Short mmCIF file of C-alpha atoms in Angstrom, two decimals:
data_model
loop_
_atom_site.label_atom_id
_atom_site.label_comp_id
_atom_site.label_asym_id
_atom_site.label_seq_id
_atom_site.Cartn_x
_atom_site.Cartn_y
_atom_site.Cartn_z
CA MET S 105 32.24 38.01 28.37
CA SER S 106 32.96 41.59 27.03
CA LYS S 107 33.46 43.59 30.30
CA LYS S 108 33.27 46.78 28.31
CA ILE S 109 29.90 46.27 26.95
CA ILE S 110 28.45 44.84 30.19
CA VAL S 111 29.95 48.08 31.83
CA SER S 112 28.61 50.51 29.40
CA ASN S 113 25.02 49.02 29.26
CA THR S 114 24.88 48.92 32.99
CA ILE S 115 25.83 52.50 33.18
CA TYR S 116 23.14 53.27 30.38
CA GLN S 117 20.57 51.51 32.56
CA LEU S 118 21.88 53.10 35.80
CA ILE S 119 21.20 56.63 34.21
CA GLY S 120 17.60 55.62 32.94
CA LYS S 121 16.95 54.29 36.33
CA LEU S 122 18.50 57.41 37.94
CA PHE S 123 15.91 59.71 35.96
CA THR S 124 13.10 57.57 36.84
CA THR S 125 14.19 57.04 40.50
CA VAL S 126 14.94 60.89 40.80
CA SER S 127 11.50 61.79 39.10
CA THR S 128 9.74 59.42 41.47
CA LEU S 129 11.74 60.88 44.36
CA LEU S 130 10.76 64.35 43.36
CA VAL S 131 7.03 63.44 43.14
CA THR S 132 7.08 61.68 46.34
CA VAL S 133 8.67 64.81 47.80
CA PHE S 134 6.11 67.17 46.16
CA ILE S 135 3.10 64.90 47.43
CA THR S 136 4.34 64.58 50.93
CA ARG S 137 5.23 68.23 51.58
CA LYS S 138 2.62 69.82 49.74
CA LEU S 139 -0.44 67.62 49.83
CA GLY S 140 0.34 65.33 52.98
CA ALA S 141 0.82 61.69 54.02
CA VAL S 142 -2.91 60.97 53.46
CA THR S 143 -2.87 61.99 49.76
CA PHE S 144 0.59 60.02 49.40
CA GLY S 145 -1.07 57.04 50.90
CA GLU S 146 -3.82 57.27 48.49
CA PHE S 147 -1.39 57.54 45.66
CA SER S 148 0.55 54.46 47.00
CA ILE S 149 -2.65 52.31 47.17
CA VAL S 150 -3.26 53.10 43.41
CA LEU S 151 0.25 52.03 42.54
CA SER S 152 0.05 48.94 44.91
CA TYR S 153 -3.01 47.56 43.02
CA ILE S 154 -1.61 48.55 39.69
CA THR S 155 2.11 47.44 39.88
CA PRO S 156 1.69 43.59 40.52
CA LEU S 157 -0.21 43.56 37.26
CA PHE S 158 2.49 44.88 35.02
CA ILE S 159 5.08 42.94 36.66
CA ILE S 160 2.98 39.56 36.16
CA CYS S 161 2.60 40.91 32.52
CA ASP S 162 6.13 39.68 31.99
CA PHE S 163 5.39 36.06 32.57
CA GLY S 164 9.18 35.11 31.70
CA VAL S 165 8.48 35.95 28.23
CA ASN S 166 11.28 38.49 27.96
CA ALA S 167 13.84 35.87 29.36
CA ILE S 168 12.74 33.34 26.66
CA VAL S 169 12.65 35.42 23.73
CA ALA S 170 15.82 37.25 24.51
CA LYS S 171 17.63 33.89 24.82
CA GLU S 172 16.02 32.89 21.39
CA PHE S 173 17.30 36.18 19.74
CA ALA S 174 20.79 36.04 21.30
CA LYS S 175 21.36 32.87 19.56
CA ASP S 176 19.85 33.78 16.36
CA LYS S 177 19.66 37.31 15.30
CA ASN S 178 17.82 36.58 12.23
CA ALA S 179 14.70 35.49 14.54
CA ILE S 180 14.28 39.00 15.72
CA TYR S 181 12.85 39.73 12.34
CA THR S 182 10.54 36.95 12.20
CA HIS S 183 9.25 36.68 15.85
CA PHE S 184 9.73 40.17 17.46
CA LYS S 185 6.54 41.39 15.93
CA SER S 186 4.58 38.39 17.28
CA ALA S 187 6.23 38.45 20.69
CA LEU S 188 5.53 42.06 21.21
CA PHE S 189 1.82 41.65 20.48
CA LEU S 190 1.80 38.57 22.91
CA ARG S 191 3.00 40.87 25.63
CA ILE S 192 0.30 43.36 24.73
CA VAL S 193 -2.53 40.67 24.67
CA ILE S 194 -1.39 39.74 28.16
CA SER S 195 -1.57 43.23 29.39
CA TRP S 196 -5.23 43.55 28.04
CA GLY S 197 -6.16 40.21 29.95
CA LEU S 198 -4.52 41.56 33.15
CA ILE S 199 -6.15 44.82 32.74
CA ALA S 200 -9.48 43.22 32.44
CA LEU S 201 -8.69 41.14 35.57
CA GLY S 202 -7.76 44.12 37.54
CA LEU S 203 -10.87 46.07 36.46
CA SER S 204 -13.28 43.07 37.42
CA ILE S 205 -11.87 42.90 40.95
CA LEU S 206 -11.80 46.71 41.48
CA PRO S 207 -15.67 47.02 42.38
CA PHE S 208 -15.17 44.55 45.16
CA THR S 209 -12.19 46.66 47.02
CA PRO S 210 -12.96 48.88 49.90
CA TYR S 211 -11.28 51.84 48.34
CA SER S 212 -12.97 55.32 48.05
CA LEU S 213 -14.32 56.42 44.77
CA VAL S 214 -11.46 58.83 44.22
CA VAL S 215 -9.06 55.90 44.62
CA LYS S 216 -10.97 53.43 42.42
CA THR S 217 -11.40 56.11 39.58
CA SER S 218 -7.79 56.64 39.79
CA ILE S 219 -6.97 53.03 39.57
CA LEU S 220 -9.38 53.00 36.44
CA ILE S 221 -7.22 55.51 34.69
CA GLY S 222 -3.95 54.07 35.92
CA MET S 223 -4.46 50.84 34.37
CA LEU S 224 -3.26 52.31 31.27
CA LEU S 225 0.13 51.66 32.86
CA VAL S 226 0.04 47.95 32.41
CA PHE S 227 -0.27 48.44 28.69
CA THR S 228 2.38 51.17 28.60
CA GLN S 229 4.77 48.84 30.48
CA ALA S 230 3.99 45.82 28.29
CA VAL S 231 5.13 47.95 25.26
CA PHE S 232 8.29 49.18 26.84
CA ASN S 233 9.39 45.85 28.32
CA GLY S 234 8.71 44.19 25.08
CA CYS S 235 10.94 46.54 23.21
CA ASN S 236 13.57 46.00 25.91
CA ILE S 237 13.70 42.55 24.37
CA ILE S 238 15.62 44.30 21.41
CA PHE S 239 17.58 46.44 23.70
CA GLN S 240 18.84 43.66 25.75
CA THR S 241 19.55 41.13 22.77
CA ASN S 242 21.50 44.02 21.03
CA SER S 243 23.04 45.38 24.09
CA SER S 244 21.58 48.74 23.16
CA TYR S 245 20.37 49.95 26.51
CA LYS S 246 21.06 53.39 25.48
CA PHE S 247 17.85 53.66 23.56
CA ALA S 248 15.64 52.43 26.44
CA THR S 249 17.64 55.16 28.66
CA TYR S 250 16.76 58.05 26.12
CA ALA S 251 13.03 57.02 26.44
CA GLN S 252 13.23 56.94 30.23
CA ILE S 253 14.85 60.39 30.51
CA ILE S 254 12.14 61.73 28.42
CA SER S 255 9.17 60.31 30.22
CA SER S 256 10.66 60.97 33.52
CA VAL S 257 11.11 64.62 32.82
CA LEU S 258 7.57 64.69 31.55
CA ALA S 259 6.27 63.01 34.49
CA VAL S 260 7.92 65.51 36.97
CA LEU S 261 6.68 68.40 34.99
CA LEU S 262 2.96 67.12 34.66
CA VAL S 263 2.97 65.91 38.22
CA SER S 264 4.27 69.27 39.60
CA ILE S 265 1.60 71.20 37.60
CA SER S 266 -1.16 69.06 39.00
CA ILE S 267 0.15 69.51 42.70
CA ASN S 268 0.77 73.09 42.32
CA TYR S 269 -2.88 73.85 41.01
CA HIS S 270 -4.18 71.12 43.64
CA LEU S 271 -5.79 69.31 40.93
CA GLY S 272 -5.87 66.18 43.25
CA LEU S 273 -5.12 62.45 42.93
CA LEU S 274 -6.73 61.73 39.51
CA TYR S 275 -4.59 64.51 37.60
CA ILE S 276 -1.45 63.05 39.31
CA VAL S 277 -2.18 59.53 38.28
CA GLY S 278 -3.28 60.88 34.70
CA SER S 279 0.13 62.55 34.37
CA PHE S 280 1.81 59.32 35.18
CA VAL S 281 -0.18 57.72 32.43
CA LEU S 282 0.72 60.46 29.76
CA ALA S 283 4.29 60.16 30.62
CA ASN S 284 4.45 56.39 30.34
CA LEU S 285 2.61 56.74 26.97
CA SER S 286 5.46 58.65 25.78
CA LEU S 287 7.81 55.98 26.95
CA ALA S 288 6.08 53.34 25.23
CA PHE S 289 5.75 55.35 21.91
CA ILE S 290 9.50 56.41 21.96
CA SER S 291 10.60 52.89 22.91
CA TYR S 292 8.40 51.38 19.84
CA TYR S 293 9.76 54.06 17.57
CA THR S 294 13.16 52.88 18.36
CA VAL S 295 12.62 49.36 17.65
CA ARG S 296 10.07 49.78 14.66
CA LYS S 297 12.50 48.53 11.95
CA TYR S 298 12.32 44.72 13.55
CA VAL S 299 8.51 44.96 12.96
CA THR S 300 8.67 43.76 9.55
CA PRO S 301 5.46 43.63 7.48
CA ARG S 302 6.21 39.88 6.33
CA ALA S 303 6.42 38.66 10.11
CA LYS S 304 3.06 37.37 11.62
CA LEU S 305 1.38 39.58 14.03
CA VAL S 306 -0.78 36.57 15.69
CA ASN S 307 1.29 33.46 15.78
CA PHE S 308 -0.42 30.91 17.65
CA ASN S 309 2.15 28.44 17.34
CA TYR S 310 4.98 30.58 18.56
CA TRP S 311 2.82 31.99 21.36
CA LYS S 312 2.06 28.33 22.57
CA LYS S 313 5.90 27.42 22.54
CA THR S 314 6.89 30.78 24.02
CA LEU S 315 4.54 30.41 26.85
CA THR S 316 5.20 26.90 27.38
CA ASP S 317 8.78 27.63 27.62
CA SER S 318 8.10 30.62 29.85
CA SER S 319 5.70 28.99 32.01
CA PRO S 320 8.13 27.76 35.07
CA LEU S 321 9.66 31.41 35.02
CA GLY S 322 6.21 32.97 34.68
CA LEU S 323 4.70 30.84 37.57
CA ALA S 324 7.66 31.77 39.70
CA LEU S 325 7.04 35.38 38.66
CA ILE S 326 3.33 35.26 39.87
CA LEU S 327 4.23 33.61 43.23
CA ASN S 328 7.05 36.18 43.87
CA THR S 329 4.74 39.02 42.86
CA PHE S 330 2.13 37.86 45.27
CA MET S 331 4.77 37.32 47.98
CA VAL S 332 6.22 40.89 47.58
CA ALA S 333 3.07 42.76 46.94
CA SER S 334 0.87 41.11 49.35
CA ASP S 335 1.97 43.10 52.25
CA ARG S 336 1.11 46.19 50.53
CA LEU S 337 -2.22 45.14 49.22
CA LEU S 338 -3.37 43.81 52.66
CA LEU S 339 -2.30 47.19 54.21
CA SER S 340 -4.37 48.82 51.55
CA PHE S 341 -7.50 46.82 52.63
CA LEU S 342 -6.72 46.74 56.71
CA ALA S 343 -4.70 49.99 57.40
CA THR S 344 -5.21 53.88 56.97
CA PRO S 345 -3.79 55.71 53.81
CA THR S 346 -1.03 56.97 55.83
CA ASP S 347 0.18 53.72 56.88
CA VAL S 348 0.09 52.45 53.47
CA GLY S 349 2.18 55.58 52.54
CA ILE S 350 4.91 55.14 55.10
CA TYR S 351 5.57 51.53 54.09
CA SER S 352 5.22 52.38 50.50
CA LEU S 353 7.99 55.11 50.61
CA ALA S 354 10.29 52.42 52.49
CA TYR S 355 9.54 49.99 49.57
CA LYS S 356 10.20 52.71 46.94
CA ILE S 357 13.56 53.47 48.48
CA PHE S 358 14.53 49.77 48.70
CA ASP S 359 13.30 49.33 44.97
CA GLY S 360 15.80 52.00 43.95
CA ILE S 361 18.46 50.40 46.02
CA LEU S 362 18.19 47.20 43.64
CA VAL S 363 19.05 49.15 40.80
CA VAL S 364 22.80 48.18 40.32
CA PRO S 365 22.44 44.40 40.90
CA THR S 366 19.32 44.26 38.70
CA PHE S 367 20.85 45.97 35.92
CA MET S 368 24.22 44.17 36.11
CA MET S 369 22.32 40.78 35.66
CA ASN S 370 20.52 42.33 32.72
CA SER S 371 23.56 43.36 31.04
CA ALA S 372 25.39 40.14 31.88
CA TYR S 373 22.62 37.71 30.67
CA PRO S 374 23.09 37.79 26.96
CA PHE S 375 26.67 37.11 27.52
CA LEU S 376 26.30 34.48 29.96
CA VAL S 377 24.05 32.75 27.61
CA LYS S 378 26.60 32.69 24.84
CA LYS S 379 29.31 31.44 27.42
CA LEU S 380 27.16 28.58 28.46
CA THR S 381 26.79 27.61 24.71
CA ALA S 382 30.50 27.91 23.97
CA SER S 383 32.19 26.68 27.15
CA SER S 384 30.83 25.44 30.51
CA ALA S 385 34.10 26.12 32.20
CA ASP S 386 34.23 29.95 30.92
CA PHE S 387 30.24 30.22 31.99
CA LYS S 388 31.19 29.09 35.62
CA LEU S 389 34.12 31.47 35.84
CA SER S 390 32.22 34.45 34.61
CA LEU S 391 29.19 33.65 36.89
CA ASN S 392 31.38 33.15 39.96
CA ARG S 393 32.95 36.56 39.40
CA LEU S 394 29.66 38.14 38.85
CA VAL S 395 28.17 36.56 42.11
CA LYS S 396 31.13 38.01 44.00
CA THR S 397 30.79 41.59 42.87
CA LEU S 398 27.03 41.39 43.62
CA PHE S 399 27.59 40.32 47.03
CA GLY S 400 30.20 42.77 47.87
CA LEU S 401 27.90 45.72 46.56
CA SER S 402 24.92 44.20 48.85
CA ILE S 403 27.04 44.45 51.85
CA LEU S 404 28.31 48.24 50.98
CA ILE S 405 24.88 49.43 50.07
CA SER S 406 23.20 47.92 53.21
CA VAL S 407 25.72 49.52 55.70
CA VAL S 408 25.34 52.89 54.17
CA ILE S 409 21.61 52.73 53.99
CA ILE S 410 21.36 51.39 57.69
CA LEU S 411 23.37 54.30 58.94
CA SER S 412 22.17 57.11 57.11
CA GLY S 413 18.45 56.14 56.05
CA ARG S 414 16.81 57.75 59.21
CA PHE S 415 18.46 61.24 58.39
CA ALA S 416 17.92 61.16 54.71
CA ILE S 417 14.39 60.16 55.02
CA SER S 418 13.60 63.08 57.46
CA PHE S 419 15.64 65.44 55.39
CA ILE S 420 14.07 64.81 51.95
CA TRP S 421 10.30 63.84 52.98
CA GLY S 422 9.91 65.50 56.21
CA ILE S 423 9.62 64.46 59.63
CA GLU S 424 6.22 63.01 59.13
CA MET S 425 7.61 60.14 56.87
CA VAL S 426 10.54 59.34 59.34
CA SER S 427 8.79 56.17 60.39
CA ALA S 428 9.49 54.53 56.95
CA TYR S 429 12.94 54.06 58.32
CA TYR S 430 12.06 51.01 60.28
CA PRO S 431 10.59 49.13 57.38
CA LEU S 432 13.31 50.26 55.26
CA ALA S 433 15.84 48.75 57.79
CA VAL S 434 14.22 45.46 57.49
CA LEU S 435 13.81 45.38 53.80
CA VAL S 436 17.81 46.42 53.54
CA SER S 437 18.84 43.44 55.59
CA GLY S 438 17.54 40.95 52.95
CA LEU S 439 19.94 42.24 50.46
CA PHE S 440 22.46 39.64 52.06
CA THR S 441 20.29 36.80 50.77
#
């Protein structure tokens, strides 16, 4: 396993995630301090409804296709175009599903309209994550990072304008959509050379094979998504927007904490596949080292957050949101598992 490549790609991913995390941090600070906990709660409800859809949209396709491309680079030119369009088709289906359920939810008209606008995020994430297949296979996460930096800066600028002019929730969500459209466009522009004219856009045989191979991962992803997102969705149905906002803030912080282990695994995955193909002993040795490193990081991160989380939340988001520390402490304790 090339440690230099893994480290460099992990750093690039961390930089990209740093920008997205900081931009999200700034947005949450702007909303909680200028518009209050209720508006932040409504914003959290919108994201809680949409986020499971673009997580499910992956359905394990990236892992299967990235594994295929890592073994045969020529397959990129013949199958990437169809794989990307498959991701887009899945996103369209999930958008239709989300919109069909929306009228039966107990949300306010403003929240429902914001969700309607925000559904475009499912499409933009499908394009970005589809392009990530190339970034992962070629170990070129720097291009994904550039796209994330630009979209993050744009999101902060547009949201800050919406908040300063008190334009409301619809414009805040619309700002995120515009920023993510730029993310999708830049990502696609970067990998466009792999979308060759001779490759099929719709390849039902390839789609069938890919979905069949990815179905175990996809079903596990769906179950995991419902397990993870069900708490926030239930809160959005049963609790006040303020309660949803407090819990969502805790979860956003927790999601940011998971950056390092997640991206280390993303960077290591193509090399682990090659190691497994070449030598079982080398694969086990590399995997063992990686697991030990991740376990040590989980202990360090958990201790730091538990000791400093309460002060950090109060200082950044204000005393009104300090209750988010308690669900955060519970979530962080799960890092050890």
